[in-house]
Amino acid sequence: MCGIVGYIGKRPAQDFLLEGLKRLEYRGYDSAGIALLDNGKIKTVKALGKVAELQLKMERSTSSAMAGIAHTRWATHGKPSEKNAHPHIDCKGDVAVVHNGIIENYRELKEALGKRGHAFRSETDTEVIAHLLEEEMSAQGRSASGGKIREVDFEKAFVAMLKQLKGAYGIVAMATKNPEIMLAARLSSPLVLGIGQEEMFIASDASALVGDVKRIVYLDDNEIAVIGKEGYVVKTLSSRKREKEELPLEWNKTVAEHSGYAHFMLKEIFEQPKSFADALRGRLIPGEGKARLGGLRTVEKRLRSINRIVIVSCGTSYHSALVGEYMLEEYAGIKAEVEMASEFRYRKPLLDKKTAVIAISQSGETADTLAAIREAKEKGALVLGIVNVVGSTIARETDAGVYCHAGPEISVASTKAFTSQLAILALLSLYLGRQRGLTLVMGKRIAKELLQIPKYMERVLTQAKAIKKLAKKYAKQAHYLYLGRKYNYPNALEGALKIKEIAYVPAQGYPTGEMKHGPIALIDASVVSVMIMPKDSVYEKNVSGMEEILARGGKILAIATDGDAMLAKKADVIFIPKTLEMLTPLLAVIPLQLFAYYVAVERGYDIDKPRNLAKSVTVE
Ligand code: AGP
């Protein structure tokens, strides 16, 4: 996730900015940069890689500048590189901005700015902000006397720029003609002000301010902040002042590292409503029941002639692929199959020009998946990627693809990447389906329901305390069976993988219908069966599976649809909101993630770095 820090006040800004970036390093990034406003000039220094590289570059030119902004970048538009690193400046170097989030309409804005003579230095969406601000300021400046932009003009220009943006942003801007202030704005991407004595700080999360300030103010959506040495003013976009509550900054280092959560895994589970929304952002056309996947534009024609999809992946990404198989067959009407990448690469796969091979990978570096796509390319298949890390090897070696925009996933156990992958697979099913006979009505229904998912996820997350209690109840079980059918069979595998990975307990995932073919012999009081059984097309079948287990003294923990009173009488139940059957895995997986997390906490293990595991398996 990108990180922002800014400073304006009585001390040289450089030290705080570098220290602040270091405190944000845990969020994951690929490059960093700093801009200092010194004697009416903006000086920027950028580095690919770690903040330490940036610090090395800075050492050769320590500056006494008392105002500056800095950024750690997690690439979304434009590969990781020095020129794509923030801060970004305008044509004349009079404005510098840093930005977190995604500007959905940046292509149109960039094209229009280019036609008006603006020269771009980077591939990022962010740079359009600097050039728009330049335009709005020169428009304001034309009305100012002697070319000095009055403070209100900088602010007015800033607001005029904001009103042209679509998407999500946390922005901090500074201008040579207004060295005594900095402007900030927030829409969906957090920003927090740090209040000092004759100095002000700003950051994308409070952990960057630990040790420098005692009181903070969180910006809310559609608010701007004017900050200066003497303090701050928060306003609405219509320039009405907003009184804000100043909060004490009480963080210890560990809590600060995980933005208030005890572990990255918990933070990433709770990030899912936002990461899911980010995966959808700018990619749905609800009125037409369609999906717009810019990353597939170059292969759009070829995709129309595809009659078979093979998905290759590993681990959690293999489980999301299994959900995608159901989606693609049911809604895109395309034959789909899923192969474990580690097996696929040793088989003699029968592929041809009408086959699309899709690699799903959070890291984009998994050796088995990489080997699988190289094999597929050899055989002439169209190779696509659904990847989270921008510019990763798999992303670069596929013919085209769609990024998940989940932000860095730090915990070894994958959670938000899974639900973001499902978002992309749902979009892909919609995209292909609407070319192949999926009706407008169904397309609109799917699009509408996808937009509800973040809200439904929030509702599931409110049950964290109840899930924690159930985890305490079952934490010492000898054996766990995870059972699900159809869209939720992959969730059974995913739930079992989660608890194996971080709680080191023997757990197996099975299709519920498979119980009769052997596993039911396992059932006794030592086994808890986690049954994923929302009210869907196979609900009744699941109920009879549950009865068979209860009859043999097995314990049941059911994931059920809100209001399922019958289940609540027979078993421990965690409820999820009703949604389209194809989207139930997105909601049912959250209780499984939290259950595994709390069982592992009960057992006292290292949640974020489980034994024997690596975040990315780059070796065979
Ligand atoms: C999931 O919790 C595991 N960390 C692991 O199974 C992981 O999903 C697998 O190694 C694939 O990684 P990738 O998505 O980065 O390719």
XYZ file of C-alpha atoms and ligand atoms in Angstrom:
636
model
C 0.000 0.000 0.000
C 1.389 3.461 -0.803
C 2.478 5.677 2.074
C 2.291 9.479 2.381
C 4.108 11.804 4.799
C 4.258 15.620 4.791
C 5.790 18.264 7.066
C 5.651 22.035 7.359
C 7.075 23.943 10.325
C 10.045 25.154 12.326
C 12.484 22.275 11.613
C 14.197 20.941 8.467
C 11.580 18.660 6.921
C 13.986 16.060 5.545
C 14.624 14.130 8.769
C 10.947 13.629 9.624
C 10.052 12.729 6.050
C 12.645 9.970 5.801
C 11.823 8.660 9.281
C 8.116 8.791 8.479
C 8.633 6.768 5.296
C 10.593 4.186 7.274
C 7.662 3.820 9.682
C 5.424 3.102 6.688
C 7.768 0.550 5.096
C 5.806 -2.369 6.520
C 2.952 -1.523 4.152
C 5.002 -2.816 1.264
C 6.210 -0.664 -1.657
C 8.550 -0.711 -4.631
C 9.934 2.846 -4.784
C 10.090 6.059 -2.778
C 10.522 9.793 -3.298
C 10.684 13.144 -1.530
C 10.028 16.756 -2.577
C 11.344 19.720 -0.549
C 10.228 23.329 -0.927
C 13.394 25.341 -0.427
C 13.733 29.106 -1.148
C 10.854 29.109 -3.607
C 12.070 26.032 -5.464
C 10.840 22.433 -5.411
C 13.576 19.822 -5.347
C 12.610 16.160 -5.808
C 14.695 13.043 -5.179
C 13.408 9.545 -6.016
C 14.708 5.980 -5.751
C 13.614 2.558 -6.971
C 13.602 0.051 -4.109
C 13.903 0.800 -0.413
C 13.796 4.046 1.555
C 17.449 3.395 2.397
C 18.281 3.973 -1.297
C 16.459 7.288 -1.142
C 18.291 8.207 2.063
C 21.617 7.483 0.386
C 20.725 9.836 -2.438
C 19.584 12.500 0.032
C 22.766 12.360 2.067
C 24.668 14.034 -0.693
C 22.336 17.035 -0.485
C 20.977 17.664 3.011
C 18.509 20.490 2.799
C 17.317 23.058 5.352
C 13.891 23.206 3.685
C 11.115 23.505 6.286
C 8.374 22.049 4.081
C 8.224 18.814 2.171
C 6.203 15.768 1.106
C 7.293 12.174 0.598
C 5.814 8.884 -0.610
C 6.381 5.150 -0.775
C 4.780 3.766 -3.919
C 3.020 0.441 -4.483
C 2.657 0.391 -8.277
C -0.865 0.397 -9.679
C -0.498 2.303 -12.964
C 2.957 2.089 -14.511
C 5.642 -0.346 -13.445
C 7.905 0.211 -10.438
C 10.547 2.754 -11.545
C 12.191 6.000 -10.471
C 10.255 8.063 -12.975
C 6.940 6.594 -11.780
C 7.807 7.200 -8.123
C 6.043 10.101 -6.400
C 6.127 13.067 -5.793
C 5.053 14.220 -9.240
C 5.482 17.801 -10.450
C 3.860 19.983 -13.108
C 5.509 21.211 -16.321
C 7.240 24.138 -14.633
C 8.129 22.483 -11.341
C 5.937 24.920 -9.373
C 3.670 22.227 -7.949
C 4.426 18.864 -6.325
C 1.872 16.210 -5.324
C 1.805 12.788 -3.691
C -1.256 10.550 -4.020
C -2.673 7.290 -2.683
C -5.608 5.677 -4.494
C -6.672 5.238 -8.128
C -7.781 8.028 -10.484
C -10.262 6.140 -12.651
C -10.547 8.815 -15.368
C -6.847 9.527 -15.623
C -6.588 8.367 -19.242
C -9.125 10.914 -20.482
C -7.570 13.661 -18.321
C -4.046 12.825 -19.502
C -5.112 12.879 -23.144
C -6.808 16.255 -22.765
C -3.850 17.723 -20.856
C -1.476 16.435 -23.517
C -3.538 18.146 -26.194
C -3.211 21.370 -24.193
C 0.551 21.060 -24.288
C 1.388 19.374 -20.996
C 4.443 17.111 -21.125
C 4.238 13.964 -18.956
C 7.274 12.354 -17.364
C 5.637 9.205 -15.967
C 3.083 6.449 -16.722
C 1.186 7.113 -13.513
C -2.376 8.258 -12.964
C -1.076 10.587 -10.224
C 0.831 12.932 -12.522
C -2.399 14.265 -14.030
C -3.123 15.817 -10.616
C 0.013 17.996 -10.802
C -0.769 19.215 -14.322
C -4.434 19.914 -13.551
C -3.338 21.926 -10.519
C -0.866 23.831 -12.693
C -3.687 24.737 -15.085
C -6.095 25.770 -12.364
C -3.425 27.875 -10.653
C -2.413 29.694 -13.802
C -6.121 30.361 -14.394
C -6.342 31.779 -10.837
C -2.942 33.454 -11.179
C -4.114 35.411 -14.202
C -6.462 37.202 -11.827
C -3.746 37.706 -9.164
C -1.607 40.857 -9.055
C 2.119 40.557 -9.762
C 1.933 36.830 -10.506
C 1.921 35.929 -6.772
C -0.808 33.358 -6.222
C -2.815 34.422 -3.148
C -3.460 31.608 -0.624
C -7.149 31.502 -1.444
C -6.289 30.981 -5.124
C -4.078 27.963 -4.397
C -6.922 26.510 -2.362
C -9.524 27.407 -4.987
C -7.334 25.919 -7.712
C -6.874 22.799 -5.588
C -10.629 22.333 -5.169
C -11.227 22.998 -8.870
C -8.694 20.268 -9.636
C -10.326 17.797 -7.225
C -13.703 18.238 -8.891
C -12.264 16.857 -12.145
C -11.096 13.584 -10.558
C -13.066 10.324 -10.444
C -11.920 7.491 -8.205
C -10.176 7.340 -4.839
C -7.512 9.663 -3.490
C -5.466 10.857 -0.585
C -3.532 13.839 -1.989
C -1.010 16.270 -0.478
C 0.159 19.209 -2.614
C 2.586 22.088 -2.230
C 3.347 25.055 -4.491
C 6.335 27.359 -4.851
C 4.036 30.389 -4.943
C 2.460 29.430 -1.608
C 5.344 28.133 0.526
C 3.584 28.866 3.809
C 0.863 26.235 3.349
C 0.243 22.688 2.150
C -3.095 21.365 0.898
C -4.518 17.892 1.424
C -7.675 16.108 0.315
C -9.244 12.775 1.083
C -11.694 10.561 -0.797
C -11.625 6.885 0.292
C -7.873 6.892 0.927
C -6.991 7.793 4.547
C -5.106 10.931 5.637
C -4.339 12.011 9.180
C -3.001 15.383 10.433
C -0.426 15.489 13.245
C -0.559 18.633 15.397
C 2.766 19.947 16.677
C 4.113 23.144 18.248
C 4.773 25.547 15.350
C 4.772 22.605 13.003
C 2.237 20.374 11.314
C 2.516 16.810 10.012
C 0.377 14.768 7.638
C 0.434 11.045 6.846
C -1.598 8.236 5.273
C -1.684 6.479 8.617
C -0.995 7.474 12.155
C 1.852 4.989 12.588
C 4.103 7.428 10.662
C 3.500 10.079 13.325
C 4.342 7.942 16.346
C 6.879 9.792 18.510
C 6.435 13.156 16.781
C 2.948 14.233 17.840
C 0.479 13.570 20.619
C -2.695 14.755 18.915
C -4.095 13.869 15.543
C -7.054 14.689 13.320
C -8.460 12.246 10.759
C -9.715 13.734 7.501
C -13.029 12.391 6.254
C -14.158 11.878 2.667
C -14.688 15.068 0.645
C -12.715 17.168 3.104
C -9.643 19.278 2.411
C -7.067 20.515 4.895
C -5.016 23.707 4.689
C -1.971 23.138 6.900
C 0.773 25.569 7.882
C 3.311 26.186 10.615
C 0.664 27.733 12.873
C -1.902 24.956 12.519
C -4.624 23.700 10.229
C -8.078 24.359 8.881
C -10.372 21.587 7.596
C -13.028 22.495 5.018
C -15.581 20.919 2.757
C -15.185 21.094 -1.012
C -17.492 24.104 -0.897
C -14.957 25.783 1.419
C -17.149 25.614 4.532
C -15.015 25.228 7.677
C -15.380 21.919 9.546
C -14.757 21.551 13.262
C -12.797 18.306 13.791
C -12.222 16.260 16.911
C -8.568 16.130 17.937
C -7.674 12.640 19.167
C -4.771 11.488 21.338
C -2.163 9.483 19.434
C -1.598 6.440 21.658
C 0.196 3.768 19.703
C 2.952 1.377 20.554
C 5.311 0.374 17.805
C 3.789 -3.069 17.141
C 0.225 -1.844 17.026
C 1.413 1.071 14.882
C 3.054 -1.362 12.490
C -0.271 -3.058 11.793
C -2.415 0.127 11.755
C -4.040 -0.809 15.027
C -4.384 -4.543 14.434
C -2.451 -7.200 16.357
C -1.247 -8.876 13.144
C -1.052 -8.157 9.427
C -3.365 -11.106 8.791
C -6.126 -9.541 10.902
C -5.547 -6.151 9.267
C -5.769 -7.720 5.807
C -8.956 -9.644 6.692
C -10.554 -6.369 7.773
C -9.261 -4.575 4.659
C -11.386 -6.796 2.407
C -14.388 -4.476 1.989
C -11.972 -1.814 0.716
C -9.712 -4.110 -1.318
C -12.771 -5.704 -2.923
C -14.133 -2.249 -3.810
C -10.717 -1.335 -5.241
C -10.750 -4.461 -7.438
C -14.103 -3.365 -8.901
C -13.281 0.350 -9.152
C -13.813 1.686 -12.660
C -14.450 -1.792 -14.056
C -18.252 -2.120 -13.883
C -20.869 -0.594 -16.200
C -23.945 -1.319 -14.041
C -26.449 0.207 -16.480
C -25.335 -2.207 -19.215
C -24.619 -5.148 -16.906
C -21.082 -5.266 -18.276
C -17.493 -5.255 -17.080
C -14.710 -3.084 -18.555
C -11.274 -4.728 -18.233
C -8.705 -2.339 -19.676
C -5.923 -4.867 -19.186
C -7.552 -7.185 -21.743
C -8.006 -4.508 -24.410
C -5.105 -5.769 -26.530
C -6.503 -9.324 -26.673
C -10.218 -8.495 -26.841
C -10.647 -9.837 -30.382
C -8.789 -13.074 -29.647
C -10.825 -13.627 -26.482
C -14.021 -13.664 -28.530
C -12.839 -16.820 -30.303
C -11.788 -18.686 -27.140
C -13.788 -21.856 -26.454
C -11.881 -23.194 -23.436
C -10.219 -21.744 -20.367
C -7.587 -23.505 -18.274
C -6.654 -21.827 -15.002
C -3.290 -22.648 -13.443
C -2.375 -21.617 -9.895
C -1.316 -22.828 -6.441
C -2.622 -22.776 -2.890
C -5.197 -20.115 -2.143
C -5.010 -18.930 -5.743
C -5.925 -22.473 -6.778
C -9.012 -22.242 -4.584
C -10.129 -18.935 -6.097
C -9.611 -20.540 -9.505
C -12.008 -23.359 -8.557
C -14.697 -20.777 -7.762
C -13.904 -19.110 -11.090
C -14.471 -22.416 -12.887
C -18.102 -22.478 -11.689
C -18.580 -18.784 -12.550
C -17.132 -19.036 -16.059
C -19.143 -22.133 -16.959
C -22.412 -20.869 -15.502
C -22.245 -17.224 -16.606
C -19.759 -17.050 -19.490
C -20.846 -20.370 -21.013
C -17.209 -21.331 -21.609
C -15.685 -24.714 -20.800
C -13.377 -24.078 -17.865
C -11.019 -26.287 -15.936
C -8.531 -25.707 -13.143
C -5.112 -27.290 -12.883
C -2.668 -27.206 -9.992
C 0.279 -25.458 -11.605
C 2.728 -27.910 -9.993
C 0.943 -30.801 -11.782
C 0.078 -29.036 -15.024
C 3.689 -28.331 -15.865
C 4.564 -32.064 -15.884
C 1.587 -33.216 -17.895
C 1.174 -33.161 -21.650
C -1.542 -30.511 -21.660
C -3.627 -30.421 -24.851
C -3.819 -26.708 -25.664
C -4.473 -24.817 -28.879
C -5.099 -21.308 -30.177
C -8.675 -21.396 -28.930
C -7.549 -22.081 -25.382
C -6.890 -19.282 -22.916
C -4.638 -20.218 -20.011
C -5.138 -17.947 -17.009
C -2.513 -17.747 -14.255
C -3.790 -16.560 -10.885
C -1.086 -15.421 -8.486
C -0.972 -12.871 -5.665
C 2.818 -12.511 -5.778
C 3.231 -13.038 -9.503
C 6.457 -14.915 -8.688
C 5.317 -18.491 -7.848
C 7.730 -20.796 -9.630
C 5.210 -23.541 -10.446
C 2.703 -21.080 -11.879
C 5.420 -19.330 -13.884
C 6.582 -22.655 -15.305
C 2.990 -23.534 -16.196
C 2.432 -20.375 -18.225
C 5.751 -20.802 -20.038
C 4.591 -24.315 -21.017
C 1.246 -22.884 -22.174
C 2.939 -20.221 -24.288
C 5.061 -22.921 -25.924
C 1.840 -24.594 -26.985
C 0.432 -21.433 -28.551
C -2.295 -20.734 -26.011
C -3.347 -17.198 -25.142
C -1.903 -16.630 -21.652
C -3.520 -14.170 -19.249
C -2.748 -13.162 -15.668
C -4.811 -12.282 -12.624
C -2.035 -10.899 -10.454
C -1.725 -8.572 -7.458
C 1.886 -7.381 -7.633
C 2.253 -4.882 -10.497
C 5.240 -5.541 -12.726
C 5.859 -9.030 -11.254
C 7.323 -11.765 -13.459
C 4.018 -13.500 -14.194
C 2.393 -10.116 -14.945
C 5.191 -9.366 -17.409
C 5.251 -12.792 -19.068
C 1.532 -13.107 -19.785
C 0.013 -11.725 -23.019
C -2.381 -9.549 -21.005
C -4.076 -9.516 -17.643
C -6.016 -7.821 -14.858
C -4.421 -6.531 -11.664
C -6.230 -7.203 -8.369
C -5.387 -3.821 -6.765
C -5.544 -5.489 -3.316
C -2.470 -3.609 -2.109
C 0.454 -5.462 -0.569
C -0.489 -8.655 1.251
C 2.127 -8.991 3.987
C 0.825 -11.956 5.990
C 1.918 -15.333 4.626
C -1.662 -16.585 4.878
C -3.478 -15.120 1.911
C -6.852 -13.497 2.663
C -7.677 -10.237 0.832
C -5.915 -11.478 -2.318
C -8.377 -14.396 -2.417
C -11.469 -12.186 -2.365
C -9.884 -9.755 -4.834
C -9.142 -12.641 -7.182
C -12.800 -13.658 -6.928
C -13.773 -10.075 -7.782
C -11.704 -10.251 -10.961
C -13.092 -13.705 -11.851
C -16.649 -12.404 -11.421
C -15.803 -9.401 -13.633
C -14.228 -11.733 -16.207
C -17.334 -13.962 -16.217
C -19.472 -10.874 -16.766
C -17.096 -9.541 -19.456
C -17.045 -12.825 -21.407
C -20.633 -13.739 -20.605
C -22.085 -10.558 -22.084
C -20.248 -11.361 -25.321
C -21.731 -14.851 -25.249
C -25.380 -14.550 -24.492
C -25.532 -13.596 -20.816
C -28.649 -11.424 -20.735
C -28.721 -7.730 -19.908
C -31.039 -8.499 -16.988
C -28.666 -11.059 -15.453
C -25.658 -8.889 -16.193
C -27.263 -5.965 -14.368
C -28.177 -8.198 -11.441
C -24.626 -9.446 -11.073
C -23.186 -5.929 -11.403
C -25.624 -4.548 -8.850
C -24.908 -7.349 -6.370
C -21.131 -7.002 -6.778
C -21.422 -3.383 -5.683
C -23.216 -4.531 -2.521
C -20.501 -6.992 -1.496
C -18.261 -4.530 0.447
C -21.234 -3.598 2.614
C -22.120 -7.283 3.154
C -18.470 -7.989 4.048
C -18.593 -5.230 6.680
C -21.643 -6.968 8.194
C -19.851 -10.305 8.370
C -16.826 -8.638 9.988
C -19.021 -7.289 12.792
C -19.273 -10.908 14.009
C -15.548 -11.110 14.724
C -16.144 -11.279 18.491
C -18.637 -14.159 18.147
C -16.210 -16.003 15.851
C -13.415 -15.444 18.362
C -15.604 -17.096 21.013
C -16.253 -20.106 18.778
C -12.541 -20.345 18.051
C -11.863 -20.507 21.779
C -14.510 -23.261 22.090
C -12.982 -25.389 19.305
C -9.325 -24.355 19.552
C -8.168 -27.647 21.023
C -10.073 -29.945 18.644
C -7.994 -32.806 17.326
C -9.382 -32.710 13.808
C -11.319 -30.353 11.570
C -13.345 -31.256 8.524
C -14.383 -28.451 6.139
C -17.339 -29.227 3.916
C -18.999 -27.308 1.090
C -20.711 -27.879 -2.236
C -20.596 -26.197 -5.643
C -19.471 -22.564 -5.262
C -18.491 -23.252 -1.652
C -16.566 -26.467 -2.140
C -13.422 -24.369 -2.911
C -14.120 -22.470 0.298
C -13.975 -25.787 2.178
C -10.477 -26.273 0.777
C -9.539 -22.658 1.570
C -10.835 -22.834 5.146
C -8.878 -26.027 5.741
C -5.729 -24.492 4.241
C -5.972 -21.391 6.438
C -6.202 -23.335 9.699
C -3.458 -25.765 8.607
C -1.138 -22.894 7.654
C -1.330 -20.803 10.790
C -2.665 -23.110 13.541
C -0.838 -26.245 12.327
C -3.911 -28.425 12.910
C -4.876 -31.440 10.762
C -7.769 -30.195 8.638
C -9.289 -31.491 5.439
C -11.568 -29.841 2.922
C -14.076 -32.012 1.070
C -17.106 -31.646 -1.169
C -19.989 -32.378 1.213
C -21.296 -34.993 -1.207
C -18.029 -36.892 -0.841
C -18.609 -37.630 2.856
C -20.416 -40.907 2.129
C -17.450 -42.152 0.120
C -15.161 -42.559 3.118
C -14.596 -39.426 5.233
C -17.735 -40.034 7.304
C -15.824 -42.870 8.949
C -13.799 -40.120 10.661
C -16.808 -38.669 12.446
C -16.899 -38.781 16.228
C -16.826 -36.210 19.068
C -13.148 -35.414 18.366
C -14.001 -34.002 14.945
C -15.593 -30.605 14.291
C -17.140 -30.248 10.831
C -17.161 -26.685 9.520
C -20.040 -26.755 7.039
C -20.530 -23.955 4.533
C -24.256 -24.109 3.883
C -25.867 -20.848 2.736
C -29.431 -20.923 1.401
C -28.464 -21.809 -2.181
C -29.305 -24.437 -4.794
C -27.659 -27.222 -2.785
C -28.842 -26.180 0.699
C -31.153 -29.159 1.267
C -28.368 -31.560 0.270
C -26.103 -29.886 2.810
C -28.737 -30.199 5.520
C -28.913 -33.953 5.026
C -25.116 -34.105 5.156
C -25.259 -32.236 8.450
C -27.891 -34.627 9.858
C -25.658 -37.621 9.000
C -22.783 -36.044 10.930
C -24.933 -35.094 13.944
C -26.327 -38.647 14.031
C -22.776 -39.905 14.524
C -21.933 -37.535 17.362
C -19.926 -35.104 15.224
C -19.805 -31.383 16.107
C -20.970 -28.819 13.572
C -19.963 -25.212 13.010
C -22.165 -23.933 10.176
C -21.774 -20.875 7.946
C -25.406 -20.031 7.187
C -27.558 -17.361 5.586
C -28.939 -14.628 7.878
C -32.123 -15.785 9.598
C -31.631 -19.547 9.203
C -33.307 -20.353 12.521
C -33.419 -24.122 11.874
C -29.636 -24.360 11.692
C -29.203 -22.187 14.762
C -31.141 -24.840 16.727
C -28.886 -27.686 15.611
C -25.396 -26.236 15.462
C -23.085 -23.325 16.221
C -23.758 -20.861 13.413
C -22.039 -17.860 11.864
C -24.401 -15.918 9.622
C -23.693 -14.225 6.281
C -26.041 -11.948 4.297
C -28.047 -13.393 1.412
C -26.513 -12.759 -2.009
C -26.238 -14.376 -5.447
C -25.051 -17.984 -5.152
C -21.946 -17.209 -7.248
C -20.944 -14.500 -4.755
C -21.540 -16.446 -1.513
C -17.859 -17.588 -1.355
C -16.860 -13.915 -0.930
C -18.853 -13.712 2.293
C -18.512 -17.294 3.558
C -14.702 -17.172 3.437
C -14.448 -14.343 5.991
C -15.660 -16.418 8.982
C -13.254 -19.173 7.886
C -10.347 -16.697 7.811
C -11.250 -15.259 11.221
C -11.855 -18.714 12.742
C -8.405 -19.908 11.629
C -6.842 -16.661 12.882
C -8.384 -16.867 16.356
C -7.644 -20.610 16.722
C -3.998 -19.838 15.899
C -3.997 -16.976 18.426
C -5.410 -19.400 21.017
C -2.630 -21.832 20.210
C -0.039 -19.048 20.508
C 1.616 -19.323 17.098
C 3.406 -16.693 14.958
C 0.451 -15.655 12.834
C 2.148 -13.592 10.139
C 5.181 -15.805 9.674
C 4.016 -19.433 10.140
C 6.692 -22.131 10.384
C 8.103 -23.693 7.187
C 6.203 -21.237 4.930
C 7.239 -18.362 2.643
C 4.974 -15.611 1.351
C 5.973 -16.373 -2.179
C 7.187 -19.832 -3.230
C 9.715 -18.821 -5.863
C 11.433 -22.195 -5.800
C 10.089 -25.547 -7.018
C -2.010 -19.137 0.920
O -2.426 -18.709 2.206
C -0.551 -19.554 0.914
N 0.283 -18.510 1.361
C -0.121 -20.171 -0.405
O -0.910 -21.316 -0.614
C -0.248 -19.260 -1.638
O -1.602 -19.037 -1.937
C 0.405 -19.984 -2.838
O 1.767 -20.167 -2.539
C 0.247 -19.211 -4.153
O 0.872 -17.964 -4.044
P 0.605 -16.865 -5.210
O -0.852 -16.549 -5.173
O 1.466 -15.712 -4.839
O 0.990 -17.492 -6.511
